[in-house]
PDB file of N, CA, C and O in Angstrom:
ATOM      1  N   MET S  10     -32.040  67.418 168.621  1.00 47.00           N
ATOM      2  CA  MET S  10     -32.184  68.599 169.009  1.00 47.00           C
ATOM      3  C   MET S  10     -33.241  68.969 169.607  1.00 47.00           C
ATOM      4  O   MET S  10     -34.238  68.146 169.333  1.00 47.00           O
ATOM      5  N   ALA S  11     -33.584  69.579 170.475  1.00 55.00           N
ATOM      6  CA  ALA S  11     -34.708  70.089 171.625  1.00 55.00           C
ATOM      7  C   ALA S  11     -35.366  70.822 170.731  1.00 55.00           C
ATOM      8  O   ALA S  11     -35.242  71.739 170.096  1.00 55.00           O
ATOM      9  N   ALA S  12     -37.004  70.550 170.645  1.00 56.00           N
ATOM     10  CA  ALA S  12     -37.941  71.513 169.977  1.00 56.00           C
ATOM     11  C   ALA S  12     -38.092  72.974 170.863  1.00 56.00           C
ATOM     12  O   ALA S  12     -38.229  72.459 172.000  1.00 56.00           O
ATOM     13  N   LYS S  13     -38.214  73.579 170.279  1.00 58.00           N
ATOM     14  CA  LYS S  13     -38.449  75.280 170.820  1.00 58.00           C
ATOM     15  C   LYS S  13     -40.092  74.759 171.261  1.00 58.00           C
ATOM     16  O   LYS S  13     -41.080  74.558 170.433  1.00 58.00           O
ATOM     17  N   ARG S  14     -39.995  75.881 172.363  1.00 58.00           N
ATOM     18  CA  ARG S  14     -41.652  75.761 173.180  1.00 58.00           C
ATOM     19  C   ARG S  14     -42.170  76.944 172.491  1.00 58.00           C
ATOM     20  O   ARG S  14     -41.772  78.240 172.317  1.00 58.00           O
ATOM     21  N   SER S  15     -43.440  76.881 171.914  1.00 59.00           N
ATOM     22  CA  SER S  15     -44.183  78.051 171.347  1.00 59.00           C
ATOM     23  C   SER S  15     -44.658  78.789 172.381  1.00 59.00           C
ATOM     24  O   SER S  15     -45.149  78.621 173.430  1.00 59.00           O
ATOM     25  N   ALA S  16     -44.954  80.061 172.079  1.00 63.00           N
ATOM     26  CA  ALA S  16     -45.532  80.962 172.804  1.00 63.00           C
ATOM     27  C   ALA S  16     -47.154  80.385 173.583  1.00 63.00           C
ATOM     28  O   ALA S  16     -47.513  80.798 174.476  1.00 63.00           O
ATOM     29  N   ASP S  17     -47.919  79.769 172.346  1.00 70.00           N
ATOM     30  CA  ASP S  17     -49.214  79.079 172.956  1.00 70.00           C
ATOM     31  C   ASP S  17     -48.779  77.930 173.700  1.00 70.00           C
ATOM     32  O   ASP S  17     -50.205  77.187 174.400  1.00 70.00           O
ATOM     33  N   THR S  18     -47.797  77.241 174.213  1.00 77.00           N
ATOM     34  CA  THR S  18     -47.445  76.160 174.749  1.00 77.00           C
ATOM     35  C   THR S  18     -47.447  76.669 176.234  1.00 77.00           C
ATOM     36  O   THR S  18     -46.944  77.539 176.545  1.00 77.00           O
ATOM     37  N   PRO S  19     -48.335  76.375 177.332  1.00 85.00           N
ATOM     38  CA  PRO S  19     -48.747  76.735 178.540  1.00 85.00           C
ATOM     39  C   PRO S  19     -47.367  76.226 179.313  1.00 85.00           C
ATOM     40  O   PRO S  19     -46.695  75.101 179.065  1.00 85.00           O
ATOM     41  N   ALA S  20     -46.985  76.792 180.421  1.00 92.00           N
ATOM     42  CA  ALA S  20     -46.048  76.383 181.340  1.00 92.00           C
ATOM     43  C   ALA S  20     -46.571  75.043 182.095  1.00 92.00           C
ATOM     44  O   ALA S  20     -47.368  74.886 182.287  1.00 92.00           O
ATOM     45  N   THR S  21     -45.290  74.479 182.601  1.00 95.00           N
ATOM     46  CA  THR S  21     -45.810  73.363 183.210  1.00 95.00           C
ATOM     47  C   THR S  21     -45.132  73.018 184.648  1.00 95.00           C
ATOM     48  O   THR S  21     -44.086  74.085 184.974  1.00 95.00           O
ATOM     49  N   LEU S  22     -45.236  72.338 185.334  1.00 96.00           N
ATOM     50  CA  LEU S  22     -44.703  72.009 186.758  1.00 96.00           C
ATOM     51  C   LEU S  22     -44.654  70.511 187.081  1.00 96.00           C
ATOM     52  O   LEU S  22     -45.393  69.911 186.608  1.00 96.00           O
ATOM     53  N   ARG S  23     -43.349  70.159 187.581  1.00 97.00           N
ATOM     54  CA  ARG S  23     -43.071  68.760 187.909  1.00 97.00           C
ATOM     55  C   ARG S  23     -43.674  68.542 189.350  1.00 97.00           C
ATOM     56  O   ARG S  23     -42.969  69.122 190.071  1.00 97.00           O
ATOM     57  N   VAL S  24     -44.254  67.630 189.807  1.00 97.00           N
ATOM     58  CA  VAL S  24     -44.747  67.224 190.740  1.00 97.00           C
ATOM     59  C   VAL S  24     -44.436  66.035 191.540  1.00 97.00           C
ATOM     60  O   VAL S  24     -44.690  65.040 190.710  1.00 97.00           O
ATOM     61  N   THR S  25     -43.738  65.938 192.455  1.00 97.00           N
ATOM     62  CA  THR S  25     -43.407  64.674 192.981  1.00 97.00           C
ATOM     63  C   THR S  25     -44.006  64.477 194.303  1.00 97.00           C
ATOM     64  O   THR S  25     -43.916  65.526 195.377  1.00 97.00           O
ATOM     65  N   TRP S  26     -44.578  63.195 194.683  1.00 98.00           N
ATOM     66  CA  TRP S  26     -45.197  62.941 195.905  1.00 98.00           C
ATOM     67  C   TRP S  26     -44.012  62.384 196.817  1.00 98.00           C
ATOM     68  O   TRP S  26     -43.191  61.436 196.428  1.00 98.00           O
ATOM     69  N   ILE S  27     -43.961  62.934 198.064  1.00 97.00           N
ATOM     70  CA  ILE S  27     -43.039  62.867 198.699  1.00 97.00           C
ATOM     71  C   ILE S  27     -43.320  62.492 200.247  1.00 97.00           C
ATOM     72  O   ILE S  27     -42.283  62.152 200.937  1.00 97.00           O
ATOM     73  N   ARG S  28     -44.816  62.597 200.520  1.00 97.00           N
ATOM     74  CA  ARG S  28     -44.832  62.134 201.948  1.00 97.00           C
ATOM     75  C   ARG S  28     -46.432  61.241 201.734  1.00 97.00           C
ATOM     76  O   ARG S  28     -47.067  61.473 201.008  1.00 97.00           O
ATOM     77  N   SER S  29     -46.383  60.616 202.945  1.00 95.00           N
ATOM     78  CA  SER S  29     -47.494  59.374 202.389  1.00 95.00           C
ATOM     79  C   SER S  29     -48.759  60.379 203.321  1.00 95.00           C
ATOM     80  O   SER S  29     -48.977  61.256 203.872  1.00 95.00           O
ATOM     81  N   THR S  30     -50.185  59.555 202.565  1.00 94.00           N
ATOM     82  CA  THR S  30     -51.259  60.252 203.184  1.00 94.00           C
ATOM     83  C   THR S  30     -51.830  59.566 204.335  1.00 94.00           C
ATOM     84  O   THR S  30     -52.923  59.608 204.587  1.00 94.00           O
ATOM     85  N   ILE S  31     -50.930  58.611 204.775  1.00 95.00           N
ATOM     86  CA  ILE S  31     -51.698  57.656 205.873  1.00 95.00           C
ATOM     87  C   ILE S  31     -51.937  58.337 206.921  1.00 95.00           C
ATOM     88  O   ILE S  31     -51.292  59.045 207.413  1.00 95.00           O
ATOM     89  N   GLY S  32     -53.150  58.290 207.713  1.00 95.00           N
ATOM     90  CA  GLY S  32     -53.887  59.154 208.207  1.00 95.00           C
ATOM     91  C   GLY S  32     -54.452  60.535 208.101  1.00 95.00           C
ATOM     92  O   GLY S  32     -54.497  61.207 208.938  1.00 95.00           O
ATOM     93  N   LEU S  33     -54.500  60.941 206.989  1.00 94.00           N
ATOM     94  CA  LEU S  33     -54.723  62.097 206.695  1.00 94.00           C
ATOM     95  C   LEU S  33     -56.163  62.047 206.209  1.00 94.00           C
ATOM     96  O   LEU S  33     -56.904  60.931 205.616  1.00 94.00           O
ATOM     97  N   ARG S  34     -57.008  63.097 205.877  1.00 94.00           N
ATOM     98  CA  ARG S  34     -58.290  63.230 205.461  1.00 94.00           C
ATOM     99  C   ARG S  34     -58.554  62.452 204.354  1.00 94.00           C
ATOM    100  O   ARG S  34     -57.345  63.064 203.236  1.00 94.00           O
ATOM    101  N   ALA S  35     -59.785  62.297 203.807  1.00 96.00           N
ATOM    102  CA  ALA S  35     -59.839  61.596 202.105  1.00 96.00           C
ATOM    103  C   ALA S  35     -59.788  63.047 201.513  1.00 96.00           C
ATOM    104  O   ALA S  35     -59.279  62.550 200.348  1.00 96.00           O
ATOM    105  N   GLY S  36     -59.869  64.067 202.073  1.00 94.00           N
ATOM    106  CA  GLY S  36     -59.656  64.833 200.733  1.00 94.00           C
ATOM    107  C   GLY S  36     -58.188  65.212 200.416  1.00 94.00           C
ATOM    108  O   GLY S  36     -57.876  65.633 198.807  1.00 94.00           O
ATOM    109  N   ALA S  37     -57.286  64.937 200.993  1.00 95.00           N
ATOM    110  CA  ALA S  37     -55.750  65.136 200.684  1.00 95.00           C
ATOM    111  C   ALA S  37     -55.348  63.925 200.019  1.00 95.00           C
ATOM    112  O   ALA S  37     -54.942  64.073 198.590  1.00 95.00           O
ATOM    113  N   ARG S  38     -56.190  62.772 200.096  1.00 95.00           N
ATOM    114  CA  ARG S  38     -56.131  61.457 199.400  1.00 95.00           C
ATOM    115  C   ARG S  38     -56.391  61.553 197.707  1.00 95.00           C
ATOM    116  O   ARG S  38     -55.749  61.464 196.743  1.00 95.00           O
ATOM    117  N   GLY S  39     -57.423  62.759 198.099  1.00 96.00           N
ATOM    118  CA  GLY S  39     -58.230  62.267 196.807  1.00 96.00           C
ATOM    119  C   GLY S  39     -57.718  63.603 195.545  1.00 96.00           C
ATOM    120  O   GLY S  39     -57.359  63.642 194.617  1.00 96.00           O
ATOM    121  N   THR S  40     -57.037  64.537 196.096  1.00 97.00           N
ATOM    122  CA  THR S  40     -56.522  65.874 195.489  1.00 97.00           C
ATOM    123  C   THR S  40     -54.985  65.009 194.748  1.00 97.00           C
ATOM    124  O   THR S  40     -54.503  65.306 193.820  1.00 97.00           O
ATOM    125  N   ILE S  41     -54.290  64.171 195.363  1.00 97.00           N
ATOM    126  CA  ILE S  41     -52.815  63.451 194.991  1.00 97.00           C
ATOM    127  C   ILE S  41     -53.345  62.860 193.738  1.00 97.00           C
ATOM    128  O   ILE S  41     -52.558  62.902 193.183  1.00 97.00           O
ATOM    129  N   ARG S  42     -54.530  62.111 194.163  1.00 97.00           N
ATOM    130  CA  ARG S  42     -55.100  60.988 192.766  1.00 97.00           C
ATOM    131  C   ARG S  42     -55.457  61.846 191.913  1.00 97.00           C
ATOM    132  O   ARG S  42     -55.164  61.663 191.040  1.00 97.00           O
ATOM    133  N   ALA S  43     -56.133  63.089 192.170  1.00 96.00           N
ATOM    134  CA  ALA S  43     -56.553  64.126 190.725  1.00 96.00           C
ATOM    135  C   ALA S  43     -55.305  64.543 190.275  1.00 96.00           C
ATOM    136  O   ALA S  43     -55.430  65.083 189.150  1.00 96.00           O
ATOM    137  N   LEU S  44     -54.029  64.803 190.883  1.00 97.00           N
ATOM    138  CA  LEU S  44     -52.801  65.445 190.347  1.00 97.00           C
ATOM    139  C   LEU S  44     -52.490  64.133 189.411  1.00 97.00           C
ATOM    140  O   LEU S  44     -51.222  64.638 188.707  1.00 97.00           O
ATOM    141  N   GLY S  45     -52.780  63.057 189.499  1.00 96.00           N
ATOM    142  CA  GLY S  45     -52.107  62.210 188.732  1.00 96.00           C
ATOM    143  C   GLY S  45     -51.010  61.131 189.246  1.00 96.00           C
ATOM    144  O   GLY S  45     -50.520  60.654 188.550  1.00 96.00           O
ATOM    145  N   LEU S  46     -50.835  61.283 190.839  1.00 97.00           N
ATOM    146  CA  LEU S  46     -49.710  60.899 191.596  1.00 97.00           C
ATOM    147  C   LEU S  46     -50.171  59.444 191.826  1.00 97.00           C
ATOM    148  O   LEU S  46     -51.383  59.425 192.493  1.00 97.00           O
ATOM    149  N   ARG S  47     -49.593  58.424 191.693  1.00 96.00           N
ATOM    150  CA  ARG S  47     -49.938  56.969 192.209  1.00 96.00           C
ATOM    151  C   ARG S  47     -49.314  56.103 193.089  1.00 96.00           C
ATOM    152  O   ARG S  47     -49.998  55.418 193.558  1.00 96.00           O
ATOM    153  N   ARG S  48     -47.799  56.791 193.185  1.00 96.00           N
ATOM    154  CA  ARG S  48     -47.249  55.825 194.451  1.00 96.00           C
ATOM    155  C   ARG S  48     -46.219  56.986 194.991  1.00 96.00           C
ATOM    156  O   ARG S  48     -45.803  58.029 194.420  1.00 96.00           O
ATOM    157  N   LEU S  49     -45.791  56.700 195.953  1.00 97.00           N
ATOM    158  CA  LEU S  49     -44.411  57.926 196.609  1.00 97.00           C
ATOM    159  C   LEU S  49     -43.466  57.602 195.710  1.00 97.00           C
ATOM    160  O   LEU S  49     -43.111  56.807 195.399  1.00 97.00           O
ATOM    161  N   HIS S  50     -42.902  59.176 195.735  1.00 97.00           N
ATOM    162  CA  HIS S  50     -41.622  59.072 194.646  1.00 97.00           C
ATOM    163  C   HIS S  50     -42.204  59.459 193.346  1.00 97.00           C
ATOM    164  O   HIS S  50     -40.867  59.298 192.392  1.00 97.00           O
ATOM    165  N   HIS S  51     -43.075  59.319 193.072  1.00 96.00           N
ATOM    166  CA  HIS S  51     -43.718  59.421 191.412  1.00 96.00           C
ATOM    167  C   HIS S  51     -44.075  60.915 191.206  1.00 96.00           C
ATOM    168  O   HIS S  51     -44.182  61.751 192.063  1.00 96.00           O
ATOM    169  N   SER S  52     -43.273  61.262 189.713  1.00 97.00           N
ATOM    170  CA  SER S  52     -43.582  62.596 189.550  1.00 97.00           C
ATOM    171  C   SER S  52     -44.537  62.672 188.295  1.00 97.00           C
ATOM    172  O   SER S  52     -44.340  61.668 187.229  1.00 97.00           O
ATOM    173  N   VAL S  53     -44.973  63.659 188.115  1.00 97.00           N
ATOM    174  CA  VAL S  53     -45.899  64.091 187.073  1.00 97.00           C
ATOM    175  C   VAL S  53     -45.523  65.436 186.529  1.00 97.00           C
ATOM    176  O   VAL S  53     -45.422  66.159 187.246  1.00 97.00           O
ATOM    177  N   GLU S  54     -46.062  65.518 185.479  1.00 96.00           N
ATOM    178  CA  GLU S  54     -46.002  67.192 184.857  1.00 96.00           C
ATOM    179  C   GLU S  54     -47.245  67.757 184.871  1.00 96.00           C
ATOM    180  O   GLU S  54     -47.858  66.826 183.855  1.00 96.00           O
ATOM    181  N   VAL S  55     -47.643  68.509 185.344  1.00 96.00           N
ATOM    182  CA  VAL S  55     -49.319  69.434 184.940  1.00 96.00           C
ATOM    183  C   VAL S  55     -48.800  70.810 184.446  1.00 96.00           C
ATOM    184  O   VAL S  55     -48.037  71.261 184.808  1.00 96.00           O
ATOM    185  N   VAL S  56     -49.887  70.961 183.891  1.00 96.00           N
ATOM    186  CA  VAL S  56     -50.193  72.664 183.266  1.00 96.00           C
ATOM    187  C   VAL S  56     -50.483  73.249 184.454  1.00 96.00           C
ATOM    188  O   VAL S  56     -51.195  73.323 185.101  1.00 96.00           O
ATOM    189  N   ASP S  57     -49.401  74.599 184.385  1.00 95.00           N
ATOM    190  CA  ASP S  57     -49.742  75.348 185.571  1.00 95.00           C
ATOM    191  C   ASP S  57     -51.062  76.088 185.313  1.00 95.00           C
ATOM    192  O   ASP S  57     -50.985  77.187 184.489  1.00 95.00           O
ATOM    193  N   THR S  58     -52.307  75.959 185.957  1.00 95.00           N
ATOM    194  CA  THR S  58     -53.136  76.573 185.690  1.00 95.00           C
ATOM    195  C   THR S  58     -53.385  77.011 187.293  1.00 95.00           C
ATOM    196  O   THR S  58     -52.960  76.747 188.223  1.00 95.00           O
ATOM    197  N   PRO S  59     -54.513  78.352 187.572  1.00 96.00           N
ATOM    198  CA  PRO S  59     -55.001  78.409 188.725  1.00 96.00           C
ATOM    199  C   PRO S  59     -55.517  77.270 189.616  1.00 96.00           C
ATOM    200  O   PRO S  59     -55.295  76.984 190.533  1.00 96.00           O
ATOM    201  N   GLN S  60     -56.256  76.524 188.663  1.00 96.00           N
ATOM    202  CA  GLN S  60     -56.971  75.676 189.501  1.00 96.00           C
ATOM    203  C   GLN S  60     -55.740  74.090 190.109  1.00 96.00           C
ATOM    204  O   GLN S  60     -55.957  73.694 191.020  1.00 96.00           O
ATOM    205  N   THR S  61     -54.823  74.093 189.057  1.00 96.00           N
ATOM    206  CA  THR S  61     -53.565  73.079 189.602  1.00 96.00           C
ATOM    207  C   THR S  61     -52.913  73.757 190.719  1.00 96.00           C
ATOM    208  O   THR S  61     -52.810  72.870 191.624  1.00 96.00           O
ATOM    209  N   ARG S  62     -52.986  75.253 190.893  1.00 96.00           N
ATOM    210  CA  ARG S  62     -52.039  75.889 192.060  1.00 96.00           C
ATOM    211  C   ARG S  62     -52.901  75.661 193.439  1.00 96.00           C
ATOM    212  O   ARG S  62     -52.321  75.533 193.978  1.00 96.00           O
ATOM    213  N   GLY S  63     -54.336  75.764 192.904  1.00 96.00           N
ATOM    214  CA  GLY S  63     -55.069  75.618 194.330  1.00 96.00           C
ATOM    215  C   GLY S  63     -54.925  74.095 194.802  1.00 96.00           C
ATOM    216  O   GLY S  63     -54.869  73.884 195.914  1.00 96.00           O
ATOM    217  N   MET S  64     -54.734  73.099 193.969  1.00 97.00           N
ATOM    218  CA  MET S  64     -54.805  71.934 194.482  1.00 97.00           C
ATOM    219  C   MET S  64     -53.231  71.640 195.303  1.00 97.00           C
ATOM    220  O   MET S  64     -53.317  70.696 196.348  1.00 97.00           O
ATOM    221  N   LEU S  65     -52.457  72.125 194.448  1.00 97.00           N
ATOM    222  CA  LEU S  65     -51.203  71.877 195.189  1.00 97.00           C
ATOM    223  C   LEU S  65     -50.946  72.879 196.160  1.00 97.00           C
ATOM    224  O   LEU S  65     -50.102  72.398 197.372  1.00 97.00           O
ATOM    225  N   ARG S  66     -51.701  73.951 196.532  1.00 97.00           N
ATOM    226  CA  ARG S  66     -51.581  74.437 197.850  1.00 97.00           C
ATOM    227  C   ARG S  66     -52.732  73.440 198.942  1.00 97.00           C
ATOM    228  O   ARG S  66     -51.901  73.865 200.170  1.00 97.00           O
ATOM    229  N   ARG S  67     -53.257  72.851 198.491  1.00 96.00           N
ATOM    230  CA  ARG S  67     -53.974  72.387 199.563  1.00 96.00           C
ATOM    231  C   ARG S  67     -52.906  71.093 200.039  1.00 96.00           C
ATOM    232  O   ARG S  67     -53.267  70.317 201.122  1.00 96.00           O
ATOM    233  N   VAL S  68     -51.878  70.034 199.274  1.00 97.00           N
ATOM    234  CA  VAL S  68     -51.119  69.133 199.762  1.00 97.00           C
ATOM    235  C   VAL S  68     -50.006  69.718 199.546  1.00 97.00           C
ATOM    236  O   VAL S  68     -48.848  68.868 199.462  1.00 97.00           O
ATOM    237  N   ALA S  69     -49.817  70.728 199.893  1.00 96.00           N
ATOM    238  CA  ALA S  69     -47.998  71.826 199.743  1.00 96.00           C
ATOM    239  C   ALA S  69     -47.268  70.725 200.642  1.00 96.00           C
ATOM    240  O   ALA S  69     -45.926  70.416 200.317  1.00 96.00           O
ATOM    241  N   PHE S  70     -47.582  70.084 201.859  1.00 96.00           N
ATOM    242  CA  PHE S  70     -46.689  69.481 202.836  1.00 96.00           C
ATOM    243  C   PHE S  70     -46.777  68.201 202.086  1.00 96.00           C
ATOM    244  O   PHE S  70     -45.515  67.217 202.678  1.00 96.00           O
ATOM    245  N   LEU S  71     -47.105  67.513 201.396  1.00 97.00           N
ATOM    246  CA  LEU S  71     -47.111  66.451 200.950  1.00 97.00           C
ATOM    247  C   LEU S  71     -46.251  66.031 199.251  1.00 97.00           C
ATOM    248  O   LEU S  71     -45.672  64.937 199.386  1.00 97.00           O
ATOM    249  N   VAL S  72     -46.048  67.203 198.927  1.00 97.00           N
ATOM    250  CA  VAL S  72     -45.516  67.289 197.555  1.00 97.00           C
ATOM    251  C   VAL S  72     -44.368  68.157 197.284  1.00 97.00           C
ATOM    252  O   VAL S  72     -44.290  69.036 198.200  1.00 97.00           O
ATOM    253  N   GLU S  73     -43.450  67.800 196.274  1.00 97.00           N
ATOM    254  CA  GLU S  73     -42.463  69.006 195.957  1.00 97.00           C
ATOM    255  C   GLU S  73     -42.728  69.309 194.412  1.00 97.00           C
ATOM    256  O   GLU S  73     -43.330  68.571 193.793  1.00 97.00           O
ATOM    257  N   VAL S  74     -42.537  70.796 193.963  1.00 97.00           N
ATOM    258  CA  VAL S  74     -42.797  71.310 192.978  1.00 97.00           C
ATOM    259  C   VAL S  74     -41.750  71.885 192.525  1.00 97.00           C
ATOM    260  O   VAL S  74     -41.118  72.894 193.337  1.00 97.00           O
ATOM    261  N   VAL S  75     -41.729  71.441 191.343  1.00 96.00           N
ATOM    262  CA  VAL S  75     -40.725  72.532 190.400  1.00 96.00           C
ATOM    263  C   VAL S  75     -41.300  73.142 189.052  1.00 96.00           C
ATOM    264  O   VAL S  75     -41.890  72.201 188.333  1.00 96.00           O
ATOM    265  N   GLU S  76     -40.993  74.049 188.945  1.00 93.00           N
ATOM    266  CA  GLU S  76     -41.253  74.889 187.451  1.00 93.00           C
ATOM    267  C   GLU S  76     -40.300  74.017 186.515  1.00 93.00           C
ATOM    268  O   GLU S  76     -38.930  74.320 186.600  1.00 93.00           O
ATOM    269  N   THR S  77     -40.742  73.737 185.328  1.00 88.00           N
ATOM    270  CA  THR S  77     -40.097  72.956 184.551  1.00 88.00           C
ATOM    271  C   THR S  77     -40.086  73.827 183.330  1.00 88.00           C
ATOM    272  O   THR S  77     -39.062  73.653 182.350  1.00 88.00           O
ATOM    273  N   GLY S  78     -40.983  74.443 182.693  1.00 73.00           N
ATOM    274  CA  GLY S  78     -41.044  75.502 181.533  1.00 73.00           C
ATOM    275  C   GLY S  78     -41.884  76.628 181.647  1.00 73.00           C
ATOM    276  O   GLY S  78     -43.210  76.094 182.368  1.00 73.00           O
ATOM    277  N   THR S  79     -41.657  77.621 180.956  1.00 63.00           N
ATOM    278  CA  THR S  79     -42.181  78.685 181.127  1.00 63.00           C
ATOM    279  C   THR S  79     -42.474  79.096 179.633  1.00 63.00           C
ATOM    280  O   THR S  79     -41.332  79.020 178.616  1.00 63.00           O
ATOM    281  N   PRO S  80     -43.193  79.736 179.261  1.00 56.00           N
ATOM    282  CA  PRO S  80     -43.611  80.364 177.786  1.00 56.00           C
ATOM    283  C   PRO S  80     -42.533  81.441 177.461  1.00 56.00           C
ATOM    284  O   PRO S  80     -41.940  81.833 176.376  1.00 56.00           O
ATOM    285  N   GLU S  81     -41.852  82.205 178.349  1.00 58.00           N
ATOM    286  CA  GLU S  81     -41.077  83.228 178.306  1.00 58.00           C
ATOM    287  C   GLU S  81     -39.604  82.732 177.901  1.00 58.00           C
ATOM    288  O   GLU S  81     -38.815  83.155 177.615  1.00 58.00           O
ATOM    289  N   GLU S  82     -39.518  81.485 178.273  1.00 53.00           N
ATOM    290  CA  GLU S  82     -38.073  80.703 177.812  1.00 53.00           C
ATOM    291  C   GLU S  82     -37.968  80.650 176.505  1.00 53.00           C
ATOM    292  O   GLU S  82     -36.598  80.284 176.133  1.00 53.00           O
ATOM    293  N   SER S  83     -38.580  80.315 175.746  1.00 48.00           N
ATOM    294  CA  SER S  83     -38.894  80.562 174.129  1.00 48.00           C
ATOM    295  C   SER S  83     -38.477  81.679 173.603  1.00 48.00           C
ATOM    296  O   SER S  83     -38.086  81.788 172.344  1.00 48.00           O
ATOM    297  N   ALA S  84     -38.793  82.739 174.424  1.00 46.00           N
ATOM    298  CA  ALA S  84     -38.306  83.875 173.501  1.00 46.00           C
ATOM    299  C   ALA S  84     -36.984  84.498 173.741  1.00 46.00           C
ATOM    300  O   ALA S  84     -36.519  84.084 174.493  1.00 46.00           O
TER     301      ALA S  84
END
């Protein structure tokens, strides 16, 4: 049985690295690393915060983002 998500649980995003950083600036490579991605087609779940959204905006052409959970789903 799946556990219910409480109202204080933050929303999450599933981020998948889909394009290589070869030939790109160090900033893009660093942002990919800071998101916790280690290799192509690797997925991680990150908390949906303004800081994370800014990082994803910087590398939007390299990653695929899916919203996996929102606090409103438990209501």
